[in-house]
Amino acid sequence: MINLLSQCTLCPRACGVDRTQGGRGFCGADDKIHAARAALHCWEEPPLSGTQGSGTVFFSHCSLQCVYCQNRTISRASAEGVMLSPSALAHSFLSLQRQGAHNINLVTGVHYVPQIIESLSIAKEQGLHIPILYNSSGYESVHTLRMLEGWIDIYLPDYKYYSSYYAERCSNAADYREVAVEAIGEMVRQTGRPLYDDNGLMLRGTMIRHLMLPGLGGDTAQVLRDIATRWGDEVLVSLMRQYTPFDMKHWPELDRTLTDAEYADGCSLFSNFGLSGFFQEKGTIGQSFIPAFDGTGLEIDE
Ligand code: SF4
């Protein structure tokens, strides 16, 4: 598995760098797992957070690098976080399960997929049994997602942009839509329709998130229409309003929060297209829902 890092094409950037020899590609990750937090998280959608929280592991680095990223302190190429062996990561998973997590929620881990699979293998041998959730920007390669088949129970991808202009301007990825649509199709193929336990907690399925951006209501309409056309009730959709600007002087059009009217329009479209899923409360706007990325909960090797 580790050889996959010697000419890395794990994500669609396909940098081809040798991460085993110190090379770093667009994401900035080397060949060691780095993460920033492993803790119960209560701000995911209700079938994921339940009453006790989702066992969320935030990995360092990201292959998309959106200019407005709310987790920018850990997603940027220069971010480091805590270095973990696959076995230490497995112990972090098991610790979250002991704390009562309803699932293990792997946030932005595409650049660590080989090591994540190794960690899941170790943890499952030691009793990890809760659903495994793969939380993604949607910018994923199908060949990497196929490596995850059988390991992941729930996919939680973003579908961020329809327009290649905004995808390039905000995430340096003009091909975002084409890539994400293929990736989400693979995720839906693997999971099938949403499945729940007796308490309404999600056991399997794909939930697509769309973060509305200020002034981009037209793009949201095209994203929601595309989801409805391609997957209909095979997926859940979460329409998010939590966009919070920071230092956006180079992107002045994004330097404000969403208005109530913009979000209401998005909700109307969501209903008109017959989508199933979740809306977001206004109170979720702001920095308070961004957890501390201070290494909390990560089990370090002795
Ligand atoms: S995971 Fe990182 S190094 Fe590998 S192809 Fe993607 S951006 Fe490049």
GROMACS .gro file of C-alpha atoms and ligand atoms in nm:
model
  310
    1MET     CA    1   0.000   0.000   0.000
    2ILE     CA    2   0.274   0.244   0.096
    3ASN     CA    3   0.412   0.220  -0.262
    4LEU     CA    4   0.110   0.418  -0.373
    5LEU     CA    5   0.286   0.717  -0.218
    6SER     CA    6   0.601   0.678  -0.424
    7GLN     CA    7   0.437   0.826  -0.732
    8CYS     CA    8   0.129   0.978  -0.579
    9THR     CA    9  -0.190   0.987  -0.781
   10LEU     CA   10  -0.427   0.936  -0.490
   11CYS     CA   11  -0.632   1.243  -0.577
   12PRO     CA   12  -0.719   1.407  -0.911
   13ARG     CA   13  -0.424   1.648  -0.885
   14ALA     CA   14  -0.210   1.343  -0.976
   15CYS     CA   15   0.113   1.519  -0.877
   16GLY     CA   16   0.324   1.205  -0.925
   17VAL     CA   17   0.565   1.308  -0.645
   18ASP     CA   18   0.754   1.053  -0.440
   19ARG     CA   19   0.620   1.116  -0.091
   20THR     CA   20   0.837   0.836   0.051
   21GLN     CA   21   1.147   1.039  -0.036
   22GLY     CA   22   1.032   1.368   0.110
   23GLY     CA   23   0.842   1.485  -0.196
   24ARG     CA   24   0.529   1.688  -0.134
   25GLY     CA   25   0.261   1.762  -0.388
   26PHE     CA   26  -0.022   2.014  -0.402
   27CYS     CA   27  -0.168   1.895  -0.070
   28GLY     CA   28   0.162   1.928   0.116
   29ALA     CA   29   0.138   1.585   0.286
   30ASP     CA   30   0.443   1.364   0.325
   31ASP     CA   31   0.423   0.987   0.378
   32LYS     CA   32   0.333   1.003   0.749
   33ILE     CA   33  -0.022   1.051   0.876
   34HIS     CA   34  -0.076   1.392   1.032
   35ALA     CA   35  -0.398   1.486   1.209
   36ALA     CA   36  -0.521   1.771   1.425
   37ARG     CA   37  -0.803   1.629   1.638
   38ALA     CA   38  -0.999   1.312   1.721
   39ALA     CA   39  -1.308   1.386   1.928
   40LEU     CA   40  -1.684   1.352   1.955
   41HIS     CA   41  -1.844   1.611   1.728
   42CYS     CA   42  -2.208   1.708   1.775
   43TRP     CA   43  -2.256   1.946   1.481
   44GLU     CA   44  -2.298   1.699   1.197
   45GLU     CA   45  -2.643   1.617   1.058
   46PRO     CA   46  -2.878   1.442   1.311
   47PRO     CA   47  -2.841   1.083   1.176
   48LEU     CA   48  -2.464   1.121   1.204
   49SER     CA   49  -2.424   1.305   1.535
   50GLY     CA   50  -2.712   1.131   1.713
   51THR     CA   51  -2.716   1.190   2.087
   52GLN     CA   52  -2.350   1.121   2.161
   53GLY     CA   53  -2.162   1.261   1.866
   54SER     CA   54  -1.972   1.152   1.561
   55GLY     CA   55  -1.618   1.028   1.627
   56THR     CA   56  -1.447   1.283   1.409
   57VAL     CA   57  -1.084   1.264   1.302
   58PHE     CA   58  -0.959   1.581   1.132
   59PHE     CA   59  -0.659   1.508   0.909
   60SER     CA   60  -0.400   1.772   0.824
   61HIS     CA   61  -0.360   1.900   0.467
   62CYS     CA   62  -0.609   1.895   0.181
   63SER     CA   63  -0.589   1.837  -0.192
   64LEU     CA   64  -0.851   2.102  -0.277
   65GLN     CA   65  -0.750   2.413  -0.075
   66CYS     CA   66  -1.062   2.630  -0.111
   67VAL     CA   67  -0.982   2.998  -0.051
   68TYR     CA   68  -1.260   3.026   0.210
   69CYS     CA   69  -1.186   2.701   0.400
   70GLN     CA   70  -1.312   2.719   0.760
   71ASN     CA   71  -1.051   2.459   0.862
   72ARG     CA   72  -0.770   2.654   0.699
   73THR     CA   73  -0.542   2.625   1.001
   74ILE     CA   74  -0.511   2.253   0.929
   75SER     CA   75  -0.588   2.226   0.559
   76ARG     CA   76  -0.315   2.444   0.412
   77ALA     CA   77  -0.006   2.280   0.262
   78SER     CA   78   0.207   2.422   0.544
   79ALA     CA   79  -0.015   2.272   0.817
   80GLU     CA   80   0.148   1.996   1.021
   81GLY     CA   81  -0.056   1.867   1.312
   82VAL     CA   82   0.032   1.554   1.508
   83MET     CA   83   0.224   1.271   1.340
   84LEU     CA   84   0.064   0.928   1.389
   85SER     CA   85   0.152   0.572   1.293
   86PRO     CA   86  -0.129   0.358   1.147
   87SER     CA   87  -0.148   0.173   1.477
   88ALA     CA   88  -0.176   0.498   1.676
   89LEU     CA   89  -0.457   0.608   1.445
   90ALA     CA   90  -0.627   0.271   1.501
   91HIS     CA   91  -0.607   0.331   1.877
   92SER     CA   92  -0.763   0.675   1.828
   93PHE     CA   93  -1.055   0.510   1.645
   94LEU     CA   94  -1.101   0.258   1.926
   95SER     CA   95  -1.086   0.533   2.188
   96LEU     CA   96  -1.364   0.723   2.008
   97GLN     CA   97  -1.574   0.407   2.002
   98ARG     CA   98  -1.520   0.360   2.379
   99GLN     CA   99  -1.633   0.722   2.433
  100GLY     CA  100  -1.966   0.637   2.268
  101ALA     CA  101  -1.915   0.769   1.914
  102HIS     CA  102  -2.190   0.659   1.677
  103ASN     CA  103  -1.943   0.636   1.389
  104ILE     CA  104  -1.584   0.712   1.289
  105ASN     CA  105  -1.584   1.026   1.074
  106LEU     CA  106  -1.270   1.060   0.858
  107VAL     CA  107  -1.244   1.424   0.753
  108THR     CA  108  -1.047   1.498   0.435
  109GLY     CA  109  -0.828   1.189   0.425
  110VAL     CA  110  -0.777   1.119   0.055
  111HIS     CA  111  -0.403   1.183   0.077
  112TYR     CA  112  -0.380   0.919   0.353
  113VAL     CA  113  -0.606   0.649   0.210
  114PRO     CA  114  -0.344   0.367   0.212
  115GLN     CA  115  -0.256   0.438   0.576
  116ILE     CA  116  -0.623   0.481   0.675
  117ILE     CA  117  -0.702   0.136   0.535
  118GLU     CA  118  -0.411  -0.008   0.734
  119SER     CA  119  -0.541   0.163   1.048
  120LEU     CA  120  -0.896   0.040   0.992
  121SER     CA  121  -0.766  -0.314   0.944
  122ILE     CA  122  -0.580  -0.298   1.277
  123ALA     CA  123  -0.875  -0.140   1.459
  124LYS     CA  124  -1.132  -0.386   1.324
  125GLU     CA  125  -0.917  -0.676   1.440
  126GLN     CA  126  -0.931  -0.517   1.784
  127GLY     CA  127  -1.308  -0.469   1.789
  128LEU     CA  128  -1.396  -0.156   1.593
  129HIS     CA  129  -1.753  -0.217   1.481
  130ILE     CA  130  -1.928   0.121   1.438
  131PRO     CA  131  -1.992   0.259   1.086
  132ILE     CA  132  -1.702   0.427   0.908
  133LEU     CA  133  -1.779   0.758   0.741
  134TYR     CA  134  -1.563   0.920   0.470
  135ASN     CA  135  -1.607   1.298   0.478
  136SER     CA  136  -1.478   1.449   0.155
  137SER     CA  137  -1.449   1.762  -0.059
  138GLY     CA  138  -1.590   1.554  -0.346
  139TYR     CA  139  -1.266   1.606  -0.540
  140GLU     CA  140  -1.173   1.238  -0.547
  141SER     CA  141  -1.038   0.983  -0.794
  142VAL     CA  142  -1.252   0.680  -0.863
  143HIS     CA  143  -0.950   0.448  -0.848
  144THR     CA  144  -0.878   0.563  -0.492
  145LEU     CA  145  -1.244   0.532  -0.391
  146ARG     CA  146  -1.240   0.171  -0.520
  147MET     CA  147  -0.961   0.097  -0.271
  148LEU     CA  148  -1.206   0.205   0.002
  149GLU     CA  149  -1.486  -0.027  -0.110
  150GLY     CA  150  -1.581  -0.253   0.180
  151TRP     CA  151  -1.413  -0.024   0.436
  152ILE     CA  152  -1.649   0.273   0.416
  153ASP     CA  153  -2.015   0.253   0.518
  154ILE     CA  154  -2.119   0.616   0.472
  155TYR     CA  155  -1.987   0.870   0.224
  156LEU     CA  156  -2.028   1.241   0.302
  157PRO     CA  157  -1.904   1.424  -0.009
  158ASP     CA  158  -1.941   1.790  -0.095
  159TYR     CA  159  -2.078   1.896  -0.429
  160LYS     CA  160  -1.940   2.250  -0.422
  161TYR     CA  161  -1.973   2.406  -0.767
  162TYR     CA  162  -2.145   2.355  -1.098
  163SER     CA  163  -1.954   2.633  -1.272
  164SER     CA  164  -1.594   2.568  -1.374
  165TYR     CA  165  -1.529   2.942  -1.332
  166TYR     CA  166  -1.608   2.939  -0.960
  167ALA     CA  167  -1.435   2.604  -0.915
  168GLU     CA  168  -1.116   2.751  -1.058
  169ARG     CA  169  -1.146   3.084  -0.881
  170CYS     CA  170  -1.224   2.940  -0.538
  171SER     CA  171  -1.051   2.600  -0.542
  172ASN     CA  172  -0.803   2.603  -0.828
  173ALA     CA  173  -0.989   2.309  -0.984
  174ALA     CA  174  -1.174   2.398  -1.303
  175ASP     CA  175  -1.259   2.029  -1.351
  176TYR     CA  176  -1.427   2.008  -1.009
  177ARG     CA  177  -1.779   1.928  -1.132
  178GLU     CA  178  -1.680   1.654  -1.374
  179VAL     CA  179  -1.455   1.494  -1.112
  180ALA     CA  180  -1.705   1.523  -0.827
  181VAL     CA  181  -1.995   1.384  -1.028
  182GLU     CA  182  -1.795   1.075  -1.120
  183ALA     CA  183  -1.671   1.037  -0.763
  184ILE     CA  184  -2.017   1.073  -0.606
  185GLY     CA  185  -2.154   0.822  -0.858
  186GLU     CA  186  -1.895   0.572  -0.738
  187MET     CA  187  -1.983   0.645  -0.374
  188VAL     CA  188  -2.354   0.588  -0.438
  189ARG     CA  189  -2.274   0.265  -0.622
  190GLN     CA  190  -2.079   0.139  -0.320
  191THR     CA  191  -2.327   0.232  -0.048
  192GLY     CA  192  -2.668   0.205  -0.209
  193ARG     CA  193  -2.961   0.395  -0.059
  194PRO     CA  194  -2.951   0.534   0.296
  195LEU     CA  195  -3.007   0.276   0.568
  196TYR     CA  196  -3.076   0.353   0.936
  197ASP     CA  197  -3.083   0.169   1.266
  198ASP     CA  198  -3.383   0.165   1.500
  199ASN     CA  199  -3.272   0.496   1.653
  200GLY     CA  200  -3.256   0.678   1.321
  201LEU     CA  201  -2.876   0.671   1.303
  202MET     CA  202  -2.730   0.624   0.958
  203LEU     CA  203  -2.569   0.286   0.897
  204ARG     CA  204  -2.500   0.313   0.524
  205GLY     CA  205  -2.553   0.552   0.237
  206THR     CA  206  -2.431   0.872   0.077
  207MET     CA  207  -2.516   1.221   0.198
  208ILE     CA  208  -2.415   1.509  -0.030
  209ARG     CA  209  -2.334   1.846   0.126
  210HIS     CA  210  -2.364   2.175  -0.056
  211LEU     CA  211  -2.234   2.489   0.113
  212MET     CA  212  -2.417   2.790  -0.028
  213LEU     CA  213  -2.185   3.080  -0.112
  214PRO     CA  214  -2.294   3.448  -0.115
  215GLY     CA  215  -2.408   3.565  -0.455
  216LEU     CA  216  -2.387   3.218  -0.610
  217GLY     CA  217  -2.754   3.120  -0.584
  218GLY     CA  218  -2.761   3.037  -0.955
  219ASP     CA  219  -2.479   2.789  -0.909
  220THR     CA  220  -2.660   2.633  -0.612
  221ALA     CA  221  -2.969   2.588  -0.831
  222GLN     CA  222  -2.767   2.399  -1.091
  223VAL     CA  223  -2.599   2.181  -0.829
  224LEU     CA  224  -2.932   2.088  -0.667
  225ARG     CA  225  -3.093   2.020  -1.005
  226ASP     CA  226  -2.801   1.798  -1.105
  227ILE     CA  227  -2.820   1.600  -0.780
  228ALA     CA  228  -3.195   1.549  -0.824
  229THR     CA  229  -3.152   1.439  -1.186
  230ARG     CA  230  -2.862   1.201  -1.127
  231TRP     CA  231  -2.941   1.042  -0.793
  232GLY     CA  232  -3.285   1.156  -0.673
  233ASP     CA  233  -3.385   0.971  -0.357
  234GLU     CA  234  -3.079   0.745  -0.365
  235VAL     CA  235  -2.897   1.014  -0.165
  236LEU     CA  236  -2.956   1.256   0.119
  237VAL     CA  237  -2.867   1.621   0.069
  238SER     CA  238  -2.752   1.869   0.331
  239LEU     CA  239  -2.790   2.234   0.232
  240MET     CA  240  -2.546   2.436   0.443
  241ARG     CA  241  -2.557   2.807   0.528
  242GLN     CA  242  -2.257   2.830   0.763
  243TYR     CA  243  -2.025   3.010   0.520
  244THR     CA  244  -1.812   3.254   0.722
  245PRO     CA  245  -1.574   3.493   0.545
  246PHE     CA  246  -1.224   3.569   0.669
  247ASP     CA  247  -0.951   3.780   0.511
  248MET     CA  248  -1.120   3.770   0.167
  249LYS     CA  249  -0.969   4.086   0.020
  250HIS     CA  250  -0.876   3.902  -0.301
  251TRP     CA  251  -1.229   3.761  -0.331
  252PRO     CA  252  -1.444   4.065  -0.238
  253GLU     CA  253  -1.758   3.903  -0.379
  254LEU     CA  254  -1.730   3.638  -0.106
  255ASP     CA  255  -1.663   3.880   0.179
  256ARG     CA  256  -2.003   3.850   0.346
  257THR     CA  257  -2.229   3.587   0.495
  258LEU     CA  258  -2.536   3.451   0.318
  259THR     CA  259  -2.856   3.654   0.350
  260ASP     CA  260  -3.173   3.495   0.488
  261ALA     CA  261  -3.336   3.546   0.147
  262GLU     CA  262  -3.053   3.364  -0.034
  263TYR     CA  263  -3.081   3.066   0.197
  264ALA     CA  264  -3.462   3.066   0.173
  265ASP     CA  265  -3.431   3.053  -0.206
  266GLY     CA  266  -3.197   2.755  -0.178
  267CYS     CA  267  -3.442   2.578   0.055
  268SER     CA  268  -3.728   2.637  -0.190
  269LEU     CA  269  -3.527   2.488  -0.475
  270PHE     CA  270  -3.434   2.192  -0.256
  271SER     CA  271  -3.805   2.123  -0.196
  272ASN     CA  272  -3.906   2.191  -0.556
  273PHE     CA  273  -3.653   1.935  -0.680
  274GLY     CA  274  -3.795   1.678  -0.437
  275LEU     CA  275  -3.468   1.628  -0.250
  276SER     CA  276  -3.451   1.461   0.092
  277GLY     CA  277  -3.220   1.569   0.367
  278PHE     CA  278  -3.134   1.859   0.592
  279PHE     CA  279  -3.134   2.236   0.623
  280GLN     CA  280  -2.909   2.426   0.862
  281GLU     CA  281  -3.006   2.657   1.148
  282LYS     CA  282  -2.896   3.022   1.123
  283GLY     CA  283  -2.712   2.992   1.455
  284THR     CA  284  -2.448   2.775   1.294
  285ILE     CA  285  -2.283   3.075   1.130
  286GLY     CA  286  -1.956   3.180   1.292
  287GLN     CA  287  -1.634   3.051   1.434
  288SER     CA  288  -1.779   2.879   1.741
  289PHE     CA  289  -1.851   2.557   1.554
  290ILE     CA  290  -1.491   2.520   1.445
  291PRO     CA  291  -1.329   2.295   1.704
  292ALA     CA  292  -0.982   2.341   1.851
  293PHE     CA  293  -0.721   2.182   1.626
  294ASP     CA  294  -0.478   2.114   1.907
  295GLY     CA  295  -0.419   1.739   1.887
  296THR     CA  296  -0.707   1.658   2.122
  297GLY     CA  297  -0.784   1.286   2.138
  298LEU     CA  298  -0.500   1.162   1.921
  299GLU     CA  299  -0.333   0.853   2.062
  300ILE     CA  300   0.041   0.890   2.012
  301ASP     CA  301   0.276   0.588   1.995
  302GLU     CA  302   0.473   0.531   2.316
  303SF4     S1  303  -0.276   1.334  -0.257
  303SF4    FE1  304  -0.143   1.517  -0.253
  303SF4     S2  305   0.052   1.451  -0.348
  303SF4    FE2  306  -0.104   1.295  -0.398
  303SF4     S3  307  -0.183   1.354  -0.598
  303SF4    FE3  308  -0.318   1.450  -0.445
  303SF4     S4  309  -0.233   1.657  -0.404
  303SF4    FE4  310  -0.076   1.534  -0.513
   0.00000   0.00000   0.00000
